Short mmCIF file of C-alpha atoms in Angstrom, two decimals:
data_model
loop_
_atom_site.label_atom_id
_atom_site.label_comp_id
_atom_site.label_asym_id
_atom_site.label_seq_id
_atom_site.Cartn_x
_atom_site.Cartn_y
_atom_site.Cartn_z
CA UNK A 1 0.76 -8.16 -9.29
CA UNK A 2 -0.76 -9.82 -6.21
CA UNK A 3 -4.53 -10.18 -6.26
CA UNK A 4 -6.62 -10.99 -3.20
CA UNK A 5 -10.21 -12.28 -3.37
CA UNK A 6 -12.52 -9.54 -4.64
CA UNK A 7 -14.08 -8.90 -1.23
CA UNK A 8 -10.72 -8.55 0.61
CA UNK A 9 -8.80 -5.27 0.32
CA UNK A 10 -5.18 -4.44 1.09
CA UNK A 11 -5.31 -2.59 4.43
CA UNK A 12 -2.85 0.29 4.03
CA UNK A 13 -3.46 3.21 1.70
CA UNK A 14 -6.40 4.89 0.02
CA UNK A 15 -8.57 2.90 -2.39
CA UNK A 16 -6.18 -0.05 -2.54
CA UNK A 17 -8.93 -2.59 -3.33
CA UNK A 18 -7.83 -6.21 -3.85
CA UNK A 19 -5.02 -5.73 -6.40
CA UNK A 20 -1.46 -4.85 -5.42
CA UNK A 21 1.04 -3.86 -8.09
CA UNK A 22 4.63 -4.75 -7.20
CA UNK A 23 7.10 -2.63 -9.15
CA UNK A 24 10.31 -4.29 -10.26
CA UNK A 25 12.01 -0.88 -10.09
CA UNK A 26 11.43 -0.91 -6.31
CA UNK A 27 13.02 -4.34 -5.78
CA UNK A 28 16.13 -2.82 -4.21
CA UNK A 29 13.99 -0.98 -1.65
CA UNK A 30 12.01 -4.10 -0.75
CA UNK A 31 15.16 -6.17 -0.39
CA UNK A 32 16.94 -3.54 1.70
CA UNK A 33 14.09 -3.13 4.19
CA UNK A 34 13.12 -6.80 4.33
CA UNK A 35 16.64 -8.11 4.88
CA UNK A 36 17.33 -5.44 7.47
CA UNK A 37 14.24 -6.66 9.32
CA UNK A 38 15.31 -10.31 8.97
CA UNK A 39 18.65 -9.47 10.55
CA UNK A 40 16.84 -7.92 13.49
CA UNK A 41 14.48 -10.84 14.16
CA UNK A 42 17.15 -13.51 13.71
CA UNK A 43 19.50 -12.10 16.32
CA UNK A 44 19.33 -13.66 19.76
CA UNK A 45 20.74 -10.54 21.43
CA UNK A 46 18.89 -7.51 22.71
CA UNK A 47 19.81 -4.83 20.22
CA UNK A 48 21.14 -1.43 21.24
CA UNK A 49 20.02 0.03 17.92
CA UNK A 50 16.56 -0.97 16.73
CA UNK A 51 16.00 -0.81 12.98
CA UNK A 52 13.54 1.12 10.87
CA UNK A 53 12.93 2.82 7.54
CA UNK A 54 11.12 5.89 6.20
CA UNK A 55 9.72 5.58 2.66
CA UNK A 56 9.16 9.06 1.25
CA UNK A 57 7.31 10.08 -1.90
CA UNK A 58 4.56 12.22 -3.35
CA UNK A 59 0.87 11.28 -3.23
CA UNK A 60 -0.20 8.25 -5.27
CA UNK A 61 3.35 7.14 -5.98
CA UNK A 62 3.13 3.77 -4.21
CA UNK A 63 4.39 4.32 -0.65
CA UNK A 64 1.48 2.50 0.98
CA UNK A 65 1.71 -0.22 -1.65
CA UNK A 66 5.27 -0.81 -0.44
CA UNK A 67 3.95 -1.30 3.11
CA UNK A 68 1.35 -3.78 1.86
CA UNK A 69 4.04 -5.73 0.02
CA UNK A 70 6.18 -5.85 3.16
CA UNK A 71 3.09 -7.15 4.99
CA UNK A 72 2.77 -9.84 2.31
CA UNK A 73 6.43 -10.85 2.76
CA UNK A 74 6.05 -10.92 6.54
CA UNK A 75 3.13 -13.34 6.24
CA UNK A 76 5.70 -16.07 5.57
CA UNK A 77 7.46 -15.35 8.87
CA UNK A 78 6.45 -16.34 12.38
CA UNK A 79 6.10 -12.72 13.55
CA UNK A 80 3.49 -10.28 14.81
CA UNK A 81 2.76 -7.32 12.53
CA UNK A 82 1.24 -4.04 13.72
CA UNK A 83 -0.45 -1.97 11.02
CA UNK A 84 -1.63 1.57 11.67
CA UNK A 85 -3.09 4.46 9.69
CA UNK A 86 -2.82 7.59 11.86
CA UNK A 87 -5.86 7.78 14.15
CA UNK A 88 -8.05 5.69 11.83
CA UNK A 89 -7.03 2.21 12.97
CA UNK A 90 -4.37 0.11 14.64
CA UNK A 91 -4.39 -3.69 14.35
CA UNK A 92 -2.06 -6.42 15.48
CA UNK A 93 -1.91 -9.31 13.04
CA UNK A 94 -0.66 -12.08 15.28
CA UNK A 95 1.55 -14.88 14.03
CA UNK A 96 -1.13 -17.42 15.00
CA UNK A 97 -3.68 -15.77 12.68
CA UNK A 98 -5.63 -13.83 15.28
CA UNK A 99 -6.24 -10.07 14.90
CA UNK A 100 -6.52 -7.55 17.74
CA UNK A 101 -7.79 -3.98 17.37
CA UNK A 102 -6.34 -1.18 19.51
CA UNK A 103 -7.01 2.50 20.04
CA UNK A 104 -4.65 4.13 17.51
CA UNK A 105 -4.36 7.22 19.69
CA UNK A 106 -2.48 5.29 22.38
CA UNK A 107 0.02 2.87 20.89
CA UNK A 108 1.70 2.43 24.30
CA UNK A 109 -1.05 -0.10 24.99
CA UNK A 110 0.13 -2.38 22.18
CA UNK A 111 2.55 -4.88 23.77
CA UNK A 112 3.85 -6.17 20.41
CA UNK A 113 5.40 -2.76 19.74
CA UNK A 114 7.85 -3.36 22.58
CA UNK A 115 9.32 -6.48 20.96
CA UNK A 116 12.20 -6.08 18.52
CA UNK A 117 10.84 -9.13 16.67
CA UNK A 118 7.64 -7.29 15.66
CA UNK A 119 7.13 -5.38 12.42
CA UNK A 120 5.34 -2.00 12.61
CA UNK A 121 3.90 -0.57 9.38
CA UNK A 122 2.62 3.00 9.67
CA UNK A 123 1.07 5.49 7.25
CA UNK A 124 -0.32 8.91 8.07
CA UNK A 125 -3.16 11.13 6.88
CA UNK A 126 -2.76 14.14 4.64
CA UNK A 127 -2.73 16.77 7.37
CA UNK A 128 -1.24 14.98 10.32
CA UNK A 129 2.13 14.83 11.98
CA UNK A 130 3.39 11.43 12.98
CA UNK A 131 3.07 10.59 16.64
CA UNK A 132 6.25 10.40 18.66
CA UNK A 133 7.21 6.74 18.90
CA UNK A 134 8.59 4.97 21.91
CA UNK A 135 9.03 1.25 21.26
CA UNK A 136 11.40 -1.43 19.97
CA UNK A 137 9.59 -2.89 16.95
CA UNK A 138 11.14 -2.63 13.49
CA UNK A 139 9.26 0.37 12.08
CA UNK A 140 8.54 1.28 8.46
CA UNK A 141 6.80 4.63 7.85
CA UNK A 142 5.31 5.75 4.54
CA UNK A 143 5.33 9.54 4.38
CA UNK A 144 4.92 12.45 2.01
CA UNK A 145 8.08 14.61 1.79
CA UNK A 146 7.13 16.88 4.69
CA UNK A 147 9.56 16.29 7.52
CA UNK A 148 7.05 17.37 10.17
CA UNK A 149 5.14 14.21 9.37
CA UNK A 150 7.91 11.88 10.36
CA UNK A 151 10.26 13.94 12.53
CA UNK A 152 8.90 12.24 15.67
CA UNK A 153 10.52 9.08 14.35
CA UNK A 154 13.89 10.58 15.24
CA UNK A 155 12.99 11.23 18.90
CA UNK A 156 12.93 7.69 20.28
CA UNK A 157 13.65 6.62 23.80
CA UNK A 158 15.85 3.92 22.22
CA UNK A 159 18.61 4.53 19.64
CA UNK A 160 17.44 3.60 16.14
CA UNK A 161 19.27 2.66 12.97
CA UNK A 162 17.11 4.50 10.43
CA UNK A 163 17.10 4.10 6.65
CA UNK A 164 15.54 6.69 4.37
CA UNK A 165 14.44 6.09 0.76
CA UNK A 166 12.65 8.21 -1.83
CA UNK A 167 10.02 6.43 -3.93
CA UNK A 168 10.06 7.75 -7.48
CA UNK A 169 7.27 7.87 -10.02
CA UNK A 170 6.13 5.01 -12.20
CA UNK A 171 7.68 4.68 -15.63
CA UNK A 172 5.41 4.65 -18.68
CA UNK A 173 6.32 0.99 -19.24
CA UNK A 174 5.28 0.09 -15.67
CA UNK A 175 1.96 1.90 -16.16
CA UNK A 176 1.22 -0.03 -19.36
CA UNK A 177 2.13 -3.37 -17.75
CA UNK A 178 -0.09 -2.58 -14.74
CA UNK A 179 -3.07 -1.65 -16.91
CA UNK A 180 -2.67 -4.87 -18.91
CA UNK A 181 -2.52 -6.88 -15.68
CA UNK A 182 -5.98 -5.62 -14.77
CA UNK A 183 -7.44 -7.33 -17.84
CA UNK A 184 -4.98 -10.14 -18.69
CA UNK A 185 -7.37 -11.93 -21.08
CA UNK A 186 -7.86 -8.85 -23.27
CA UNK A 187 -4.76 -7.42 -24.98
CA UNK A 188 -4.46 -3.66 -24.88
CA UNK A 189 -5.33 -2.02 -28.17
CA UNK A 190 -3.28 0.73 -29.78
CA UNK A 191 -6.00 3.13 -28.66
CA UNK A 192 -5.72 1.89 -25.05
CA UNK A 193 -1.96 2.41 -25.06
CA UNK A 194 -2.32 5.86 -26.62
CA UNK A 195 -4.80 6.77 -23.87
CA UNK A 196 -2.38 5.58 -21.16
CA UNK A 197 0.38 7.66 -22.74
CA UNK A 198 -1.80 10.78 -22.84
CA UNK A 199 -2.77 10.27 -19.21
CA UNK A 200 0.84 9.65 -18.23
CA UNK A 201 1.99 12.92 -19.79
CA UNK A 202 -0.87 14.72 -18.00
CA UNK A 203 -0.32 13.44 -14.46
CA UNK A 204 3.19 11.93 -14.47
CA UNK A 205 4.20 8.75 -12.65
CA UNK A 206 1.48 8.71 -9.99
CA UNK A 207 -0.21 5.32 -10.11
CA UNK A 208 -3.07 6.64 -8.00
CA UNK A 209 -3.90 9.17 -10.75
CA UNK A 210 -2.98 7.02 -13.72
CA UNK A 211 -5.50 4.32 -12.78
CA UNK A 212 -8.43 6.71 -12.32
#
């Protein structure tokens, strides 16, 4: 779990607040995407194939949380990160600490997207198709399993080396650990655990629903 100050929220996803749960079961996904990005920014050559990844899963499963964790990892690198949620916002988090806001309806005006050293983290709304992309940044998209919402990702001007990973539901053990992390000084009672189990069997492995 990574906790920000109470008045600072994680930027990507609905109702993320200041606490980010990092699932150990997703470690392979994080490593795969992160190291693929590191390979891209460490090369001194102009790449023919620019890298990217689509993270697919049902609502509340943790797709946007994965983007926030990749943002956290990128904070240790000397890179520019572009974060966008459909037409709601588009920000460039510059390596020097400055932040620039852009019109999310026209990403061609964001110069950092045309550098293969930049990281582009994108999540869409519930009823929106992804925009067609035309840049060289390493792109990670979080999407529900509706191909119309990320098919534009496969229509680039440049050839892309695209990974594709399903994000599966939380296990009951992960849900219990996450709930305990929210109140570390107070051990969960048998009644608390029983309540988590009942909720888990009602809604399945959706963290977004489990934590309601």
